[in-house]
PDB file of C-alpha atoms in Angstrom:
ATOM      1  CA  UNK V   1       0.000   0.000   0.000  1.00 50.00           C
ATOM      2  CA  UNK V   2       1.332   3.713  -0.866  1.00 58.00           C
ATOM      3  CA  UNK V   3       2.100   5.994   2.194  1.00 71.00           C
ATOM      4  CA  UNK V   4       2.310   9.552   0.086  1.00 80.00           C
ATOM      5  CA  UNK V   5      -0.494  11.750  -0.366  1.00 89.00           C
ATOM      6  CA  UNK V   6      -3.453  10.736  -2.304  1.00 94.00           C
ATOM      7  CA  UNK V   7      -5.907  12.147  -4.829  1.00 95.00           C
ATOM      8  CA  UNK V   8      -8.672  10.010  -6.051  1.00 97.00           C
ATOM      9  CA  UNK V   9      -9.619  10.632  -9.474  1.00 97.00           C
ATOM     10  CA  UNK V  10     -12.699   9.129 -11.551  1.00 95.00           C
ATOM     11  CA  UNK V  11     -12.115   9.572 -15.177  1.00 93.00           C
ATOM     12  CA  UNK V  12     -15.591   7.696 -16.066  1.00 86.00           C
ATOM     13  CA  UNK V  13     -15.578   5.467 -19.208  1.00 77.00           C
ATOM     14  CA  UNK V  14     -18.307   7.619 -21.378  1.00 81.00           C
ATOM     15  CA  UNK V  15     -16.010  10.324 -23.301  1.00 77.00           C
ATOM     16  CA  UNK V  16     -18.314  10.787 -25.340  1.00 75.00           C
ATOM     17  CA  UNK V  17     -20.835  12.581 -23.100  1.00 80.00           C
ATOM     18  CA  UNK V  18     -21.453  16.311 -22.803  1.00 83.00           C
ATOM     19  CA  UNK V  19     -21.195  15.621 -18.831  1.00 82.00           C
ATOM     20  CA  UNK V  20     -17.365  13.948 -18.711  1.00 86.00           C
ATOM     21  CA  UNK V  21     -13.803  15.348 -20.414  1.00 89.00           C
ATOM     22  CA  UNK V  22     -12.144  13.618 -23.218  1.00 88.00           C
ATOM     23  CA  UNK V  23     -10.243  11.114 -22.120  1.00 89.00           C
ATOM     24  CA  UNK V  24      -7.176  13.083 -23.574  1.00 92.00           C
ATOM     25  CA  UNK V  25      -7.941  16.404 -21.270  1.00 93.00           C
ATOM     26  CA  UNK V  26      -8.161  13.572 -18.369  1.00 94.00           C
ATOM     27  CA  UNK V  27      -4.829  12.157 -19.547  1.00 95.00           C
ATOM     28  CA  UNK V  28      -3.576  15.486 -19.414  1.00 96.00           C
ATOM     29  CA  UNK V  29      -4.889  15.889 -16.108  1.00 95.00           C
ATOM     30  CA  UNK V  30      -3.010  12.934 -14.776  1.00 96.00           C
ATOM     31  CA  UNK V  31       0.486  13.554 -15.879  1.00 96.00           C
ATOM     32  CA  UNK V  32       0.176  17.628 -14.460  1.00 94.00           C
ATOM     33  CA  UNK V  33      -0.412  15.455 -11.500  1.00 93.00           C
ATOM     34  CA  UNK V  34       2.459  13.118 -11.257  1.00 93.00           C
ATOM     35  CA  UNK V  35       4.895  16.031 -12.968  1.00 92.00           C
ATOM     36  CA  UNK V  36       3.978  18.845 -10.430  1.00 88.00           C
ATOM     37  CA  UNK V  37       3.808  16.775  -7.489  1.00 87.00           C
ATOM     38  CA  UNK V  38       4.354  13.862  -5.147  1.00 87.00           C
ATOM     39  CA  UNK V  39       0.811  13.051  -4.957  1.00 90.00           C
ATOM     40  CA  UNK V  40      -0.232   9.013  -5.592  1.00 95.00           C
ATOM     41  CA  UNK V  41      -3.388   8.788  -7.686  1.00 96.00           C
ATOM     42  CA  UNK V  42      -5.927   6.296  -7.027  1.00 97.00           C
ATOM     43  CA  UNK V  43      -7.481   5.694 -10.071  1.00 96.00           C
ATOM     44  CA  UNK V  44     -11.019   4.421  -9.737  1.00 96.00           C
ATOM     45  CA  UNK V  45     -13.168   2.249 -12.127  1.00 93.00           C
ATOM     46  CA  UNK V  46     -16.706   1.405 -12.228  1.00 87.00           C
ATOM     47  CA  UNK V  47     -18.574  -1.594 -13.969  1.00 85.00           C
ATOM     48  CA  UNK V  48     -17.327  -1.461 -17.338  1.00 86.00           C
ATOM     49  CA  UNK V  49     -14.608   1.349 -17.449  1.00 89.00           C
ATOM     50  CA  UNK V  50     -11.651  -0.743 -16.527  1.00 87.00           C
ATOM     51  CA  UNK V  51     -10.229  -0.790 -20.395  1.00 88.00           C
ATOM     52  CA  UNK V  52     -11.133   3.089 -20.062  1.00 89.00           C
ATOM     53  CA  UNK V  53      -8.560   3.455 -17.168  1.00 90.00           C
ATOM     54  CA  UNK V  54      -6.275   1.111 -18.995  1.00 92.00           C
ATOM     55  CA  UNK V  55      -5.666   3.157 -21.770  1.00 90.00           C
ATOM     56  CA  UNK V  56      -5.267   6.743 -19.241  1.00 91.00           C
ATOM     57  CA  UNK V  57      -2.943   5.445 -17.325  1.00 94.00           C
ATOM     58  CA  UNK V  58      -0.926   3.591 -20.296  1.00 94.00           C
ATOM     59  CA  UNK V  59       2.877   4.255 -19.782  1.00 95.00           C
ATOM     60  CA  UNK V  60       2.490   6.467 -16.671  1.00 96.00           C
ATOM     61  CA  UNK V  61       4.722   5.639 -13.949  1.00 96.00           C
ATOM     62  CA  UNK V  62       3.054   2.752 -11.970  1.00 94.00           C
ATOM     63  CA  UNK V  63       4.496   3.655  -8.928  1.00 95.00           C
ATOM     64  CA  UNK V  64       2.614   6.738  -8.921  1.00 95.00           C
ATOM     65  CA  UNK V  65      -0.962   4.650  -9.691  1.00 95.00           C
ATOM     66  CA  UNK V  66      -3.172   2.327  -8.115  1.00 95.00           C
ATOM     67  CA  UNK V  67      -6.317   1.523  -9.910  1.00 95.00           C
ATOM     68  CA  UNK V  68      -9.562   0.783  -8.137  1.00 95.00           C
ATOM     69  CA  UNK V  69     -11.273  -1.535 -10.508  1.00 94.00           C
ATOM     70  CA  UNK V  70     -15.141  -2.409  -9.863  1.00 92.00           C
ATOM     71  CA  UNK V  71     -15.464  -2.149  -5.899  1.00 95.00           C
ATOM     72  CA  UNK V  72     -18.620  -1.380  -4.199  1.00 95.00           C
ATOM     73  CA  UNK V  73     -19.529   1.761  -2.340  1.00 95.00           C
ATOM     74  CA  UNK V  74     -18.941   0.029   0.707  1.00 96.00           C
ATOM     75  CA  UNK V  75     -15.236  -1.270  -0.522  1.00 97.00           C
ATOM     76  CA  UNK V  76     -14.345   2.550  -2.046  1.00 97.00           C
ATOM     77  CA  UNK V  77     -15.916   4.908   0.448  1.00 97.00           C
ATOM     78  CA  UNK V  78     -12.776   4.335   2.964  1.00 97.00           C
ATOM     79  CA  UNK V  79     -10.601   3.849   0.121  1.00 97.00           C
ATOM     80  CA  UNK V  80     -11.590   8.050  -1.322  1.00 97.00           C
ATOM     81  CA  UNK V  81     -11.781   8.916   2.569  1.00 96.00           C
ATOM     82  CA  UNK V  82      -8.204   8.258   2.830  1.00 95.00           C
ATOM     83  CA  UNK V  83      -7.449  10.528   0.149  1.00 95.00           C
ATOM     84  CA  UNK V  84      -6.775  14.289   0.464  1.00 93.00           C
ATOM     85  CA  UNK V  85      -8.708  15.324  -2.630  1.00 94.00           C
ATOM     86  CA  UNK V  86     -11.326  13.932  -5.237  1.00 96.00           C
ATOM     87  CA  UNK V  87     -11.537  14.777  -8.770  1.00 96.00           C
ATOM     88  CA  UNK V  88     -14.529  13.503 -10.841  1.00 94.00           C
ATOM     89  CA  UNK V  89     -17.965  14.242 -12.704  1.00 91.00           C
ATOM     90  CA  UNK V  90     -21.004  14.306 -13.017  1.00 87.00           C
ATOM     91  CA  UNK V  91     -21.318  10.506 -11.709  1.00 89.00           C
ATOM     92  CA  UNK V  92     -22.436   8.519  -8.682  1.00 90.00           C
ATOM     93  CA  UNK V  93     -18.863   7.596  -7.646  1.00 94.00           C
ATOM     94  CA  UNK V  94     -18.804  11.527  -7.284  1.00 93.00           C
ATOM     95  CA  UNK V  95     -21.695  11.753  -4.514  1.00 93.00           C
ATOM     96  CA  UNK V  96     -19.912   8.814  -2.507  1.00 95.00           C
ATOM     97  CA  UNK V  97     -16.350  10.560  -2.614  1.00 95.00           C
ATOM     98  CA  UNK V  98     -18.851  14.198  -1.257  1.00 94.00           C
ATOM     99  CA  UNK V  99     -20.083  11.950   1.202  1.00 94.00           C
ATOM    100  CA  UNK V 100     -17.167  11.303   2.559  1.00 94.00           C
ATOM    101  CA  UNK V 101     -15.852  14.658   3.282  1.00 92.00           C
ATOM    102  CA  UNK V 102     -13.269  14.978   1.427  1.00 93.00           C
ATOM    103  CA  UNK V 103     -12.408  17.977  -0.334  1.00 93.00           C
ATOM    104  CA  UNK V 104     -13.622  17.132  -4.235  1.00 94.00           C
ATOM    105  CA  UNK V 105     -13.735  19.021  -6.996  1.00 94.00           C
ATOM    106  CA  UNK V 106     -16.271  17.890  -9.851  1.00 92.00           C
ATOM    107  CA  UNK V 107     -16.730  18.804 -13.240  1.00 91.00           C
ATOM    108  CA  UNK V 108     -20.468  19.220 -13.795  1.00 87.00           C
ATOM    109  CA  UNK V 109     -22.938  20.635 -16.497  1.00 82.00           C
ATOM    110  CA  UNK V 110     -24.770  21.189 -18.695  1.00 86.00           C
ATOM    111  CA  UNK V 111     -27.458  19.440 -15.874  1.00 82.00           C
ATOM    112  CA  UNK V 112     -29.127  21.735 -13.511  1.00 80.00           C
ATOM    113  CA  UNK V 113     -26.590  22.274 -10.290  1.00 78.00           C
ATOM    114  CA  UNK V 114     -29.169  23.589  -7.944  1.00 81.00           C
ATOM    115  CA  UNK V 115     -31.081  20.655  -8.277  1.00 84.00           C
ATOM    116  CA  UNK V 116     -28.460  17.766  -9.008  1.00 82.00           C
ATOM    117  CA  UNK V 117     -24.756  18.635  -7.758  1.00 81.00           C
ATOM    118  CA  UNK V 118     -23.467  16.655  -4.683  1.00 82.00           C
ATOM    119  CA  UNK V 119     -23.734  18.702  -1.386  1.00 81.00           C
ATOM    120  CA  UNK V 120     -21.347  19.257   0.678  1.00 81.00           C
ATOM    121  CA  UNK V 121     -18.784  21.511   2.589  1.00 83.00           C
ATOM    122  CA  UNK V 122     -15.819  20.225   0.804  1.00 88.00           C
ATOM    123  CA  UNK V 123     -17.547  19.768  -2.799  1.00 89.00           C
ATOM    124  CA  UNK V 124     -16.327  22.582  -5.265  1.00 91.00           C
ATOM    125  CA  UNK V 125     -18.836  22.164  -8.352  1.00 90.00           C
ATOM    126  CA  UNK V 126     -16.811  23.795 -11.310  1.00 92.00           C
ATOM    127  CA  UNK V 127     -20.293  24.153 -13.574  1.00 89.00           C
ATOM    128  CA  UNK V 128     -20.611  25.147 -17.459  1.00 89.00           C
ATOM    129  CA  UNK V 129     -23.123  25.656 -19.307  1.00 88.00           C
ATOM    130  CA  UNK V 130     -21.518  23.915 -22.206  1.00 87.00           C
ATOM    131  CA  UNK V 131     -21.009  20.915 -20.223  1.00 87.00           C
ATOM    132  CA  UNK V 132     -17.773  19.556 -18.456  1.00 88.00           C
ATOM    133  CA  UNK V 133     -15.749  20.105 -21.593  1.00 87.00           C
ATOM    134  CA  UNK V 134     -16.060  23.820 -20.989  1.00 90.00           C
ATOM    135  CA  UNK V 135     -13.974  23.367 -17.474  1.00 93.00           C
ATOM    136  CA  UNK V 136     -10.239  23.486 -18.128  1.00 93.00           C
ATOM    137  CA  UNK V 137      -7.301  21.743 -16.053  1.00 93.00           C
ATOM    138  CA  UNK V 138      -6.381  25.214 -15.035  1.00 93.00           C
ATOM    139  CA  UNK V 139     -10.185  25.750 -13.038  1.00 93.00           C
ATOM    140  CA  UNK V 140      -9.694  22.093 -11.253  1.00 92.00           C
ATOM    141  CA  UNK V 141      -5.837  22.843 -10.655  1.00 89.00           C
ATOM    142  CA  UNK V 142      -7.429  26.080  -9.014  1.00 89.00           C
ATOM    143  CA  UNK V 143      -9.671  24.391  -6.805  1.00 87.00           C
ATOM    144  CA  UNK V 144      -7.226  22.515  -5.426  1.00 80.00           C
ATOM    145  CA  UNK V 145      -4.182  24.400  -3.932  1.00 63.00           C
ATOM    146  CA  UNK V 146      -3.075  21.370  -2.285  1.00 56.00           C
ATOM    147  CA  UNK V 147      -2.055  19.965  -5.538  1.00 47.00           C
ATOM    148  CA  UNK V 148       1.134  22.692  -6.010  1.00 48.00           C
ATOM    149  CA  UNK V 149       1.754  23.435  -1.781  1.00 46.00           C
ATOM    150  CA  UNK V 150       0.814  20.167   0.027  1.00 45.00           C
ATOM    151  CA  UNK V 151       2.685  16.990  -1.950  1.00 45.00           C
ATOM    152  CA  UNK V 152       5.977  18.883  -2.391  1.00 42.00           C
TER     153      UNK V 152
END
């Protein structure tokens, strides 16, 4: 088991949807990640996005990785707890890693915030209009200062 700092981060498997990034801005993502800091991702996959993980974390350092594949709520809720951030969507993996208290930052639109987004203290809801694919890396590396001052 890893002993640095953790950030879970669920990628999702549908890339294709208004409500998730390309899988390329979430490879992007991942490698700002293991270049700007010490941080240890725990990369998390539901039911049927375990090739969809596969191909994001393809030749990234595996040292810096360990994937979550298919666990129940019950198996990943301490798993995200232990982390020191969450970074997800518009997904129900997202309102576990909320529950939790965690600080998590989700990418989340076009669907109607007020109504749908995750509540919490520690949830930071980076919404467009547009959809997720309006959110840059530089609004989630924003939301989480912990990323550039705590894993150093």
């Amino acid at each position: 088991n890893h002993s640095a700092p953790s950030i879970a981060v669920h990628a999702g498997g549908d890339f294709d949807n208004v409500r998730n990034w390309s899988a390329l801005k979430w490879r992007s993502l991942l490698e700002t990640i293991i270049e700007k800091t010490s941080y240890h991702i725990l990369l998390i996959a539901g039911d049927g996005e375990s090739r969809h993980i596969d191909r994001l974390s393809a030749n990234l350092p595996s040292n810096r990785l360990t994937m979550l594949r298919n666990l129940s709520f019950a198996e990943l809720a301490p798993q995200i707890a232990r982390c020191q951030a969450f970074i997800g969507h518009d997904s129900g993996i997202s309102y576990l890693a909320t529950a939790t208290g965690i600080p998590s930052i989700l990418l989340w639109g076009p669907t109607n915030r007020t109504i749908w987004q995750p509540l919490g203290q520690n949830a930071t809801v980076l919404w467009n209009r547009y959809g997720a694919t309006g959110i840059s890396q530089d609004q989630i590396l924003a939301a989480l200062p912990m990323v550039w001052s705590g894993a150093e």
